[in-house]
Coordinates of N, CA and C in Angstrom, one line a residue:
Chain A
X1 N 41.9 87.0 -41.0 CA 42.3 86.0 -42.0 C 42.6 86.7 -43.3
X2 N 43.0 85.7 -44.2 CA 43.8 86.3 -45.7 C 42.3 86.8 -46.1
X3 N 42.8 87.9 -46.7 CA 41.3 88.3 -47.8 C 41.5 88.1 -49.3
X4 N 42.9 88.1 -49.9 CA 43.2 87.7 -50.7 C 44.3 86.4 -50.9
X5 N 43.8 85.7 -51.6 CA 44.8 84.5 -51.2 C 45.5 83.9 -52.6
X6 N 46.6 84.0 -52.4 CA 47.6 83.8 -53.8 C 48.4 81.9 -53.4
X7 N 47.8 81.2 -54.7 CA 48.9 79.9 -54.4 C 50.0 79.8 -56.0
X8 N 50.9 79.0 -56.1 CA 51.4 78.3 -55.0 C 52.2 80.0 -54.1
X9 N 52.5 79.5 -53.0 CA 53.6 80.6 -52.5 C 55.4 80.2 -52.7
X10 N 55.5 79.1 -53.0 CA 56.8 79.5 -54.0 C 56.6 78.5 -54.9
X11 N 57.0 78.5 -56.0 CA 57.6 77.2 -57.3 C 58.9 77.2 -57.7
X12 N 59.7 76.8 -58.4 CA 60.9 76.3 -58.8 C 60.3 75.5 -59.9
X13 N 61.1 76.0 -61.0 CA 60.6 75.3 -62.5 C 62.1 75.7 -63.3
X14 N 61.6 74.3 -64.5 CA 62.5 74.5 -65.4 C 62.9 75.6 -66.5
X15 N 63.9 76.0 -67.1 CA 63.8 77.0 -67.9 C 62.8 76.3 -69.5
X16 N 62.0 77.3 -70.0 CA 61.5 76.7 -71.0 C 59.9 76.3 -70.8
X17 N 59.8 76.3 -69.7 CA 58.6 75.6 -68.7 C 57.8 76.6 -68.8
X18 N 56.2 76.6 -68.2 CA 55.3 77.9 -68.1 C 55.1 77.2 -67.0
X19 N 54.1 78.4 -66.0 CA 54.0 78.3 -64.7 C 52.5 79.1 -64.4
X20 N 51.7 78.6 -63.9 CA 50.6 79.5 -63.4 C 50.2 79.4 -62.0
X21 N 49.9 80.9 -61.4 CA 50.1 81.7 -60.5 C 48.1 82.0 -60.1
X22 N 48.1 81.2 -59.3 CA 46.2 82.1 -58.7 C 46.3 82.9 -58.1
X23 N 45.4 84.0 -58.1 CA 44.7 85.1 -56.7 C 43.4 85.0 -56.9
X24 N 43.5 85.0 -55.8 CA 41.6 84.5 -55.4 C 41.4 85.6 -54.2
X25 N 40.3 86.2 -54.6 CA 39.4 87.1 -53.5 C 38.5 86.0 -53.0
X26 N 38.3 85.9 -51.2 CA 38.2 84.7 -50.8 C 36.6 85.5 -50.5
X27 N 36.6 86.6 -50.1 CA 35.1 87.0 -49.2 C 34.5 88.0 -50.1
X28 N 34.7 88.0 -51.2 CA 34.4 89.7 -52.4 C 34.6 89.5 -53.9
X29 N 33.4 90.0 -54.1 CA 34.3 90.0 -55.5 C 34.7 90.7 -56.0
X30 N 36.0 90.5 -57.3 CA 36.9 91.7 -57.9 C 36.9 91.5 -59.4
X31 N 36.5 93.0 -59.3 CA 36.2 93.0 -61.1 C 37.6 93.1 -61.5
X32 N 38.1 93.7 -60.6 CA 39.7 94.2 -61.3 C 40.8 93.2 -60.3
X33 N 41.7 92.8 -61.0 CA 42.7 92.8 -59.8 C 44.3 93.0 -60.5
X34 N 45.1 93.2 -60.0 CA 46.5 93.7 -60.0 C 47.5 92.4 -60.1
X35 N 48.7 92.6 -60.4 CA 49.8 91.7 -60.5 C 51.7 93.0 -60.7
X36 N 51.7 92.7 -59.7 CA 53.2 92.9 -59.3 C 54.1 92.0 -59.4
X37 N 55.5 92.6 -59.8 CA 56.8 91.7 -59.7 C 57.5 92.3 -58.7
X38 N 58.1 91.7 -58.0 CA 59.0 92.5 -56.9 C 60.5 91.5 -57.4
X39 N 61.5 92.6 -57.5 CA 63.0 91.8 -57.6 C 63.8 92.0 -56.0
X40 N 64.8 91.7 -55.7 CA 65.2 91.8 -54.0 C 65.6 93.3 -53.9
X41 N 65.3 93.9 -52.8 CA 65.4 95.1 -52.3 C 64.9 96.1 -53.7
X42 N 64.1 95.4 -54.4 CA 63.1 96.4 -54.5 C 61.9 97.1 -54.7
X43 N 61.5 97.9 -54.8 CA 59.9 98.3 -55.0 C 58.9 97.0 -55.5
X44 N 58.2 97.3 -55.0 CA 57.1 96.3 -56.4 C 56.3 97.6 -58.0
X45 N 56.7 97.0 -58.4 CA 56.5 97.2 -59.8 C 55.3 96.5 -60.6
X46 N 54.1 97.5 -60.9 CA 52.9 97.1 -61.9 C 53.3 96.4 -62.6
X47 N 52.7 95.4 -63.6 CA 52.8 94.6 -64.8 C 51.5 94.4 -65.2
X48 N 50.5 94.4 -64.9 CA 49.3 94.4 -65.1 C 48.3 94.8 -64.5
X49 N 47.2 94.8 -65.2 CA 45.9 95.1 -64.6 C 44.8 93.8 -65.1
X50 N 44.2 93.4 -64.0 CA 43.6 91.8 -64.8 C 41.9 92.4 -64.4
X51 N 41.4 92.1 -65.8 CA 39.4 93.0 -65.7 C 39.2 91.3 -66.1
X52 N 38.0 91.1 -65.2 CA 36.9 89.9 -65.4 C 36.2 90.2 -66.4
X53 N 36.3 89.4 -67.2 CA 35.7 89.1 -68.5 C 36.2 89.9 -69.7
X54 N 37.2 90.3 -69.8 CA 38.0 91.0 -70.8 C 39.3 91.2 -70.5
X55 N 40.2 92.0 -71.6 CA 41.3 91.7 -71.8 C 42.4 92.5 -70.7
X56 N 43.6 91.8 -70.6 CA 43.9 92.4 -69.4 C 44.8 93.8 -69.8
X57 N 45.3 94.3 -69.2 CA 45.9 95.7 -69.7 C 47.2 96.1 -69.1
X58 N 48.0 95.9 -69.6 CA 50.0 95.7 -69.4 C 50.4 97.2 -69.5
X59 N 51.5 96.9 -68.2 CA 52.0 98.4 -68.5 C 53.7 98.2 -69.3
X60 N 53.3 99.5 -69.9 CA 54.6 99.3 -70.7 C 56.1 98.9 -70.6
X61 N 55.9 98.1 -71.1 CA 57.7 97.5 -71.1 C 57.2 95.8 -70.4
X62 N 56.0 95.3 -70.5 CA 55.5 94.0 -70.1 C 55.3 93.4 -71.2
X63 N 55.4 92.3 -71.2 CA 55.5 91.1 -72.8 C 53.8 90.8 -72.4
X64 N 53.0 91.1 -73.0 CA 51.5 90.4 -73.2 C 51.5 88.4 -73.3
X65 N 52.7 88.6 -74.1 CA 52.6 87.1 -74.6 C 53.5 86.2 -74.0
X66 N 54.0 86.5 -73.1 CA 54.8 86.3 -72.1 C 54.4 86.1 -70.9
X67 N 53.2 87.2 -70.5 CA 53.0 87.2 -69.1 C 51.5 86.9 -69.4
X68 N 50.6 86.0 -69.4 CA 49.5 85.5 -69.7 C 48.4 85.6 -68.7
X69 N 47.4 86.8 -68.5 CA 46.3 87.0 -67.5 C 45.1 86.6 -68.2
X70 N 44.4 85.9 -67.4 CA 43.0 85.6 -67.2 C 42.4 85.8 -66.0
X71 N 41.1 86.4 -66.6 CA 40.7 86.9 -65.4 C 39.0 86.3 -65.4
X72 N 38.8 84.8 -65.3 CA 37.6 84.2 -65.8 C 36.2 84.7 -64.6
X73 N 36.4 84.3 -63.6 CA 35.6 84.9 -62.7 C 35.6 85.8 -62.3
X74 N 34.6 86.4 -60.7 CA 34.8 87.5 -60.3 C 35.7 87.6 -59.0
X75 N 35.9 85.9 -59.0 CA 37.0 85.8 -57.6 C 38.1 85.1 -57.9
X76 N 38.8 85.0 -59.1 CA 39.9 84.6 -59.8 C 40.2 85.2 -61.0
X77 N 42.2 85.5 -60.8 CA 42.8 85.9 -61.8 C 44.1 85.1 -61.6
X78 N 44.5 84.5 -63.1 CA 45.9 84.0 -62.8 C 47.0 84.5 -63.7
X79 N 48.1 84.5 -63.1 CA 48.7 84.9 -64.0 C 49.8 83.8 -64.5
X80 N 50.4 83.7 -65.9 CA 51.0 82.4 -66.4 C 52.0 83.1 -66.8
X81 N 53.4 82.5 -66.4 CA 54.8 83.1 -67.2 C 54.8 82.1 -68.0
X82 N 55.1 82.2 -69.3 CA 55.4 81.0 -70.3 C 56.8 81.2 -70.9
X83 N 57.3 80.1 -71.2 CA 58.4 79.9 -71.8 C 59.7 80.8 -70.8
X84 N 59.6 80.2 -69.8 CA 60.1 80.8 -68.3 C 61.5 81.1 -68.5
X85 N 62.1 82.1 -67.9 CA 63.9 81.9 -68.2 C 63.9 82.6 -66.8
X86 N 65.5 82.3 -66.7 CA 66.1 82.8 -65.5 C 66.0 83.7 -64.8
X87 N 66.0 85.1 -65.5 CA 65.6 86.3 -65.8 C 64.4 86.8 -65.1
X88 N 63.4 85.8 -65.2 CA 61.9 85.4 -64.7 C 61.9 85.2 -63.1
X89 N 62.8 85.0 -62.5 CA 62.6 84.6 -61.3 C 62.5 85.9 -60.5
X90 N 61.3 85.6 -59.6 CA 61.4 87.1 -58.9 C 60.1 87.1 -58.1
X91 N 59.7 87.5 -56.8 CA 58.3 87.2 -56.3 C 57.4 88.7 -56.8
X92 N 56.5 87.2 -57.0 CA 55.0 87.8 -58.2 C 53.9 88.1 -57.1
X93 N 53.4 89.7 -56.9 CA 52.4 89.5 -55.8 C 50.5 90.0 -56.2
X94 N 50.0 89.5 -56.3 CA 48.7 90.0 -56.4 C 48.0 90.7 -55.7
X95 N 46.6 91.7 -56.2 CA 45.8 92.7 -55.3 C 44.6 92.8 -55.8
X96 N 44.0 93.1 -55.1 CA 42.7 93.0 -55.5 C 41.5 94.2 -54.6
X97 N 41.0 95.5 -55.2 CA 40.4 96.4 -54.1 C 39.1 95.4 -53.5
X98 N 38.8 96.0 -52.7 CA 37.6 95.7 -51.7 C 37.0 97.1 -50.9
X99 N 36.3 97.3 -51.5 CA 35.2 98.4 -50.7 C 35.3 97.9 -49.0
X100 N 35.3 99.1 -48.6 CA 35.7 98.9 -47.0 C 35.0 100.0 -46.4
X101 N 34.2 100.0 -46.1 CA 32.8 101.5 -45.7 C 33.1 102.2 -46.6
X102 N 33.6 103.6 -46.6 CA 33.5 104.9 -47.4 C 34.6 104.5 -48.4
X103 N 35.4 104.0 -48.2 CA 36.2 103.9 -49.4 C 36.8 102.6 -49.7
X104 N 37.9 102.2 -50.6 CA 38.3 101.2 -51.2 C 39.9 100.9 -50.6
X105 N 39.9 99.1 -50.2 CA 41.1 99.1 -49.5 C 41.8 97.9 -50.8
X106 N 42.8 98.3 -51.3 CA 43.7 97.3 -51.7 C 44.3 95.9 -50.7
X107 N 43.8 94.8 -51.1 CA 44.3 93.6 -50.4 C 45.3 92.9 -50.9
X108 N 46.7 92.8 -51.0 CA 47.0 92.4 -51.6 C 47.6 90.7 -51.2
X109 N 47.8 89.6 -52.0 CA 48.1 88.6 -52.0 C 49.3 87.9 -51.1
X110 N 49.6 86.9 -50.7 CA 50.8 86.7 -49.6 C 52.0 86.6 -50.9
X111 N 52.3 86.1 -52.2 CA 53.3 86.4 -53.1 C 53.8 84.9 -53.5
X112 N 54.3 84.9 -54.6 CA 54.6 83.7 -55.4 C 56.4 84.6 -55.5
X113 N 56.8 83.3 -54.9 CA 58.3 83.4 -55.2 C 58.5 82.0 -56.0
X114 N 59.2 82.7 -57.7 CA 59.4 81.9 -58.8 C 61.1 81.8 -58.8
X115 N 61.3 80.4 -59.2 CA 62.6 80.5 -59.4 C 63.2 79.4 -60.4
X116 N 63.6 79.9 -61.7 CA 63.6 79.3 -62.9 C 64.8 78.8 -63.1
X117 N 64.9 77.7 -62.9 CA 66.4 76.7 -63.1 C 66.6 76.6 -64.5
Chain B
X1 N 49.1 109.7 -61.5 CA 48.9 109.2 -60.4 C 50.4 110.1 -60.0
X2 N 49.7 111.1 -58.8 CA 51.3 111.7 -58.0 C 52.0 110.6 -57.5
X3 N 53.5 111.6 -58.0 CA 54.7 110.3 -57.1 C 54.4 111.0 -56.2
X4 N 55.9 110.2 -55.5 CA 55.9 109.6 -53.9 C 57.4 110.0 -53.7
X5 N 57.7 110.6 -52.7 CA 59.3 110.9 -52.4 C 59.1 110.4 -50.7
X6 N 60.2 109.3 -50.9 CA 60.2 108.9 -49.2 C 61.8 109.0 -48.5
X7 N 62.3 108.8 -47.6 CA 63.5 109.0 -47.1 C 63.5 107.3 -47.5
X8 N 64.7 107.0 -48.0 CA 65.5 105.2 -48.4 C 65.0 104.7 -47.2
X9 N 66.2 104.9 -46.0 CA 66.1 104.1 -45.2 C 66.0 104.7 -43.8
X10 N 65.4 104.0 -42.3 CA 65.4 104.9 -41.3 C 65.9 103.5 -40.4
X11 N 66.6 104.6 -38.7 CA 67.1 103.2 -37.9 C 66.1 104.1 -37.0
X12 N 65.8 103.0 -35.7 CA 64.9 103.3 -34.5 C 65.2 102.6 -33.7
X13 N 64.7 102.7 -32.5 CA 65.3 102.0 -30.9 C 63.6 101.2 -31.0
X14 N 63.4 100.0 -29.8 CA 62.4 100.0 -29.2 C 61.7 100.4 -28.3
X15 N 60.4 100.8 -28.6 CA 60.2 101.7 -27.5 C 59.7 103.4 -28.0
X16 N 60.8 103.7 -29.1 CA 60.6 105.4 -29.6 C 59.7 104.8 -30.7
X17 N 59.0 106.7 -30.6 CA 58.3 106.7 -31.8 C 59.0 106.8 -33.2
X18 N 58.9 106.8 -34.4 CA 58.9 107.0 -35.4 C 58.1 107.1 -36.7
X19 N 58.8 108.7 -37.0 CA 58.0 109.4 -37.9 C 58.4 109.0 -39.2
X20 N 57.5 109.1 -40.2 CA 58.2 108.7 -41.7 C 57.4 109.5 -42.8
X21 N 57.9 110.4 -43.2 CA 57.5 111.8 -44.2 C 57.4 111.4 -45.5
X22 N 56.3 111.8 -46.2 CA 56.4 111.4 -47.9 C 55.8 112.4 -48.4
X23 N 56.7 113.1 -49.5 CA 56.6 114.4 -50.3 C 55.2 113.3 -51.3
X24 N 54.5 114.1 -51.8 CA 53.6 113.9 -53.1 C 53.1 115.6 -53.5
X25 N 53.9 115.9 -53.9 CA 53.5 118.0 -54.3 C 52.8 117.9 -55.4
X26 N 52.6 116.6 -56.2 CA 51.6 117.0 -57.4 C 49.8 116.1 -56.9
X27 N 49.8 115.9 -55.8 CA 48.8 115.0 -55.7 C 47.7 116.0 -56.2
X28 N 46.8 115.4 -56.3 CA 45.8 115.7 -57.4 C 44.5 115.9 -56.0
X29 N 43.0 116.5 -56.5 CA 42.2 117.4 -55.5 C 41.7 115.7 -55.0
X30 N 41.1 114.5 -56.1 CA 40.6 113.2 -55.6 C 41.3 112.0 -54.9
X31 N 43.0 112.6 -54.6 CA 43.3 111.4 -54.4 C 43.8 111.7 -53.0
X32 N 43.7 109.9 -52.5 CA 43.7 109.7 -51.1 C 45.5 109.4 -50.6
X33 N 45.6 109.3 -49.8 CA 47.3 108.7 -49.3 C 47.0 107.7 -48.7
X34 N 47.7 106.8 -48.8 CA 47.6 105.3 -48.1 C 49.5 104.8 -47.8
X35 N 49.0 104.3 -46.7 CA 50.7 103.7 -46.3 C 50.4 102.5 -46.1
X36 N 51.5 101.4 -46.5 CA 51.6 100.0 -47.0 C 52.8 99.5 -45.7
X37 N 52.9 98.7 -45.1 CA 53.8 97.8 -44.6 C 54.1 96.1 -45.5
X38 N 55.3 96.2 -45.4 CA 55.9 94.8 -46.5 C 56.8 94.3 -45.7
X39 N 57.0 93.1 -45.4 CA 58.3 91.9 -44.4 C 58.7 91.5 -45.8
X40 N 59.9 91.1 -45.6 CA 60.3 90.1 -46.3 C 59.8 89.0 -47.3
X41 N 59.3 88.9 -48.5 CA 58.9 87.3 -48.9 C 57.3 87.4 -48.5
X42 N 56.7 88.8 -48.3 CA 55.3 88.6 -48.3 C 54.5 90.3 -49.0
X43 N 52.9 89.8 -49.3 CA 52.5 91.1 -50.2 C 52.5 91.8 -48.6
X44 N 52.5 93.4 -49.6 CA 52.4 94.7 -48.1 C 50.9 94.5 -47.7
X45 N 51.0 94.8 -46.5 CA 49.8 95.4 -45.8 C 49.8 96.6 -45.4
X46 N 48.1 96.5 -45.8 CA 47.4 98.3 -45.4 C 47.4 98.6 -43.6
X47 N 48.0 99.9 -44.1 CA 48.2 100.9 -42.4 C 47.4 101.2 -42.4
X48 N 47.3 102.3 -43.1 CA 46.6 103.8 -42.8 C 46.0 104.3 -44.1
X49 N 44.7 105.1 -44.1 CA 44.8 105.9 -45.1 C 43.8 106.9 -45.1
X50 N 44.1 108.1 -45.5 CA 43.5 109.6 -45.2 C 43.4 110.4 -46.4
X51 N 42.7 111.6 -45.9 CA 42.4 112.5 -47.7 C 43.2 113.4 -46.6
X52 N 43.0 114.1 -45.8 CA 42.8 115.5 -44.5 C 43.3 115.4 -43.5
X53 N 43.9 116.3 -42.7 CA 44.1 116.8 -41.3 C 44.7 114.9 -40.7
X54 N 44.4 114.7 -39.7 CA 44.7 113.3 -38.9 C 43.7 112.7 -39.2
X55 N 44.2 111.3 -38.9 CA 43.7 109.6 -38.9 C 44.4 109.2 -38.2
X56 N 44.2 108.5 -37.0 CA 44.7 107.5 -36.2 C 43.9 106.3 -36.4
X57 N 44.6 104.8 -36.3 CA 44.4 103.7 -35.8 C 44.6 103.1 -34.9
X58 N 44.3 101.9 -34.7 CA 45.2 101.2 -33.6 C 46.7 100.6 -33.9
X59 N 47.1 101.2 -35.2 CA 48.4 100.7 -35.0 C 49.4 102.2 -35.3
X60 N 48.7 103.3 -35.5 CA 49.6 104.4 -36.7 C 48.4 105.2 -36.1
X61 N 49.0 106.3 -36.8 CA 48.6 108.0 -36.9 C 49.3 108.5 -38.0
X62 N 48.4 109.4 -38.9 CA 48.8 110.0 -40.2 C 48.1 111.2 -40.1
X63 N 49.6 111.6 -40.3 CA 49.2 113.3 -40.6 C 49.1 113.7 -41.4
X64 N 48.3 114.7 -42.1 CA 48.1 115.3 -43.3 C 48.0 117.2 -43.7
X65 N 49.2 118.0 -43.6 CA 49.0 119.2 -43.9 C 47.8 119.6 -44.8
X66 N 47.7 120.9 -44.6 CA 46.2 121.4 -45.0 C 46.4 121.6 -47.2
X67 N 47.8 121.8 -47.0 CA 48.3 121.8 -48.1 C 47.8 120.3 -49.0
X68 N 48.6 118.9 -48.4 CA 48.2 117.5 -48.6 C 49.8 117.4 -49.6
X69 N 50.8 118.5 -49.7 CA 51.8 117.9 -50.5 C 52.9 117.2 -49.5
X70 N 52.4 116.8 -48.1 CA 53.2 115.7 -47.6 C 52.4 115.0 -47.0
X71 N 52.4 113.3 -46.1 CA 52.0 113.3 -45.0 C 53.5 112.8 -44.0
X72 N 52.5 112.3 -42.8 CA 53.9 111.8 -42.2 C 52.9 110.8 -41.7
X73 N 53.5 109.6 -41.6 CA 53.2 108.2 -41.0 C 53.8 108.1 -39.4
X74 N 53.2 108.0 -38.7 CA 53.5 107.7 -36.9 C 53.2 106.3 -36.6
X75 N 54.4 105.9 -36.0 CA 54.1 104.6 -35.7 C 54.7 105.0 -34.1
X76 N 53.9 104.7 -32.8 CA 54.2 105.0 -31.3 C 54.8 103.8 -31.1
X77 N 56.0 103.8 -30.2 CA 56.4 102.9 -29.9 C 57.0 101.5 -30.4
X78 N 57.6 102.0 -31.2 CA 58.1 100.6 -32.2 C 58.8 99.5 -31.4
X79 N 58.6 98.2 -31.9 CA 59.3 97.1 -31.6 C 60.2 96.7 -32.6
X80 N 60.7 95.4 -32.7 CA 61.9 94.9 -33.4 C 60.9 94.2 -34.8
X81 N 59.7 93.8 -33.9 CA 58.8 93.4 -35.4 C 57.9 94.4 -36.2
X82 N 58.5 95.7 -36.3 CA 58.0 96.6 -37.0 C 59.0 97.1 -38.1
X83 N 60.5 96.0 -38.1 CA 61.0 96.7 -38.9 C 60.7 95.8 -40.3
X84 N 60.4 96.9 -41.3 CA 59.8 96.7 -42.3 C 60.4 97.6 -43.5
X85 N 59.4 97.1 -44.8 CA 59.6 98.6 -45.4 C 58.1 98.9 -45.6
X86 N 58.3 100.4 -45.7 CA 57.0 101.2 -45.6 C 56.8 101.7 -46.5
X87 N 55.7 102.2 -47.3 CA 54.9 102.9 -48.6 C 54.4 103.6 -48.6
X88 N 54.6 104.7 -49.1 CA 53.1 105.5 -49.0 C 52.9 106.0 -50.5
X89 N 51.6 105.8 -50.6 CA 50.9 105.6 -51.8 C 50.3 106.5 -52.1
X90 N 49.9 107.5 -53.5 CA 48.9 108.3 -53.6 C 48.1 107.9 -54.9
X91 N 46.9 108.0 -54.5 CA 45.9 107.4 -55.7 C 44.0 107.9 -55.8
X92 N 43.3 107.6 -56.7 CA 42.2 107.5 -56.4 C 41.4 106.7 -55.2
X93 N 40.8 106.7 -54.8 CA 40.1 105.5 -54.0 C 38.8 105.9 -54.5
X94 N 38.0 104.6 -55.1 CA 36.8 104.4 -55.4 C 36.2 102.9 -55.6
X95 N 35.0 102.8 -56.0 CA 34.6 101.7 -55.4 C 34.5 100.9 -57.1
X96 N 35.4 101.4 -57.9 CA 35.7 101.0 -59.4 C 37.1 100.4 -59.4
X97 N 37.8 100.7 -57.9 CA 39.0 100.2 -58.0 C 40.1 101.1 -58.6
X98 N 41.4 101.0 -57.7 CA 42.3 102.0 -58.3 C 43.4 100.9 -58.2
X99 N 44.2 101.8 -59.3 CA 45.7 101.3 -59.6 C 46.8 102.0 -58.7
X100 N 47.6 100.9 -57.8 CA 48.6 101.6 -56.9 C 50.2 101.3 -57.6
X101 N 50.4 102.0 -57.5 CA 51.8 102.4 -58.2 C 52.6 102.8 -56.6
X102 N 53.5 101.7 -56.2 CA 54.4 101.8 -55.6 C 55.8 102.2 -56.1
X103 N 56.1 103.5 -54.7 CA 57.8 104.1 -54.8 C 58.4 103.0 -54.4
X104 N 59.8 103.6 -53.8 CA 60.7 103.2 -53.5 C 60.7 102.7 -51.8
X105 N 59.6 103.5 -51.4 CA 59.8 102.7 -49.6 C 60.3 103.5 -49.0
X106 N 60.0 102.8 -47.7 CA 61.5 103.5 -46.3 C 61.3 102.5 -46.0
X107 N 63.0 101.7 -46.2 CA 63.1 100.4 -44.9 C 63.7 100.8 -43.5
X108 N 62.4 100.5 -42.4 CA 62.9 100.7 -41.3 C 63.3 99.8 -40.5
X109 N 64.5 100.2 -39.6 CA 65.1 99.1 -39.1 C 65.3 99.3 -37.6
X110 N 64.5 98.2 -36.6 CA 64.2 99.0 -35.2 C 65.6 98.2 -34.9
X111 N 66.2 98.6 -33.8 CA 67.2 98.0 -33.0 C 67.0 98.0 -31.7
X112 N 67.6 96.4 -30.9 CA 66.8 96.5 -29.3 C 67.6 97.7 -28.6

C-alpha cells in the first residue's frame, strides 16, 4: 500500500485563487519531506525542501511567497500555491525518506495535478 | 550532488531484456545510485539501489563498475506495462534524509 499519500490528486481552480496540497507519511515519520513540480514530458524538478518545525528551504528560482510550505507535524507537509495563475498548472508531487534496513528509501507521493482556469 | 547522463529515449519488444546505462563521473565516495520508475500522472517508484558491484531484485538487476562512474539498470523480460520513464539518481543515503535531484530520464517504450 501507499506509504506516502498526497490529496487532492487533481484540482481545477480559479485564477487568483490559492490551493492547498497534503503529503502525509502514513506509517513513519518525516522530519523532512520534498515537493516537486513536474511540467508534461518533463523531469521533475525540486522546489523545495519542507523540515518539521521550521522554515522550509526553496531552491533557487522558487517564489517563497508564492509557494507556501508547512511543515506542522511529523506526518504532514502541505504545500499552498497562492494567488494561482495559469502558468501554475502542472502536477505537484511529494516525498518523503523512510529508513528501510541499512539505508534510506525516498517514497514519493501519487501527485496533485493543478489546473488554473 | 553528481549529475546524471541517461540515453532520452529507448524502444524494446516483449519478452527482451533491457539495459539502461547512466553516466554520473563525478559521483562522490558517499553517494549511493538509485533508479526511479514514473507512469504517466503518477510520483516515480523506487527500483533499485546500490553503492558496488551487483544488486538484483525481484524486479531489476544493477550493475555497478568498480570505478561507480556508470551503472546500468536490467530490467529481464519486459512487458508492455514496463514502458515507462526511468531515473537514475545519485545522492547521499542516510537516515537524516537526502535531497533527490532528478535528470532527464529514459522513456522506455516496449512494443508487442
Amino acid at each position: 500500500g501507499a506509504v506516502v499519500s498526497q490529496h487532492p490528486s487533481r484540482v481545477i481552480c480559479k485564477s487568483g485563487t490559492s490551493v492547498k496540497i497534503e503529503c502525509r507519511s502514513l506509517d513513519f515519520q518525516a522530519t523532512t519531506m520534498f515537493w516537486y513540480r513536474q511540467f508534461p514530458k518533463q523531469s521533475l524538478m525540486l522546489m523545495a525542501t519542507s523540515n518539521e518545525g521550521s522554515k522550509a528551504t526553496y531552491e533557487q528560482g522558487v517564489e517563497k511567497d508564492k509557494f507556501l510550505i508547512n511543515h506542522a507535524s511529523l506526518t504532514l507537509s502541505t504545500l499552498t500555491v497562492t494567488s494561482a495563475h495559469p502558468e501554475d498548472s502542472s502536477f505537484y508531487i511529494c516525498s518523503a525518506p523512510k529508513p528501510t534496513g541499512r539505508d534510506t528509501e525516498a517514497f514519493f507521493g501519487q501527485g496533485t495535478r493543478l489546473t488554473v482556469v | 550532488l553528481a549529475k546524471t547522463t541517461q540515453p532520452i529515449s529507448m524502444d524494446s519488444y516483449e519478452g527482451q531484456e533491457v539495459n539502461i546505462t547512466c553516466s554520473h563521473n563525478n559521483i562522490a565516495t558517499n553517494d549511493y545510485i538509485t533508479w526511479y520508475q514514473q507512469f504517466p500522472s503518477q510520483g516515480p517508484r523506487f527500483i533499485i539501489q546500490g553503492y558496488k558491484t551487483k544488486v538484483t531484485n525481484e524486479v531489476a538487476s544493477l550493475f555497478i563498475p568498480a570505478d561507480r562512474k556508470s551503472s546500468t539498470l536490467s530490467l529481464p523480460r519486459v512487458s508492455l506495462s514496463d514502458t515507462a520513464v526511468y531515473y537514475c539518481l545519485v545522492g547521499v543515503s542516510n537516515t537524516g534524509g537526502f535531497k533527490t535531484i532528478f535528470g532527464a530520464g529514459t522513456r522506455l517504450f516496449v512494443k508487442a
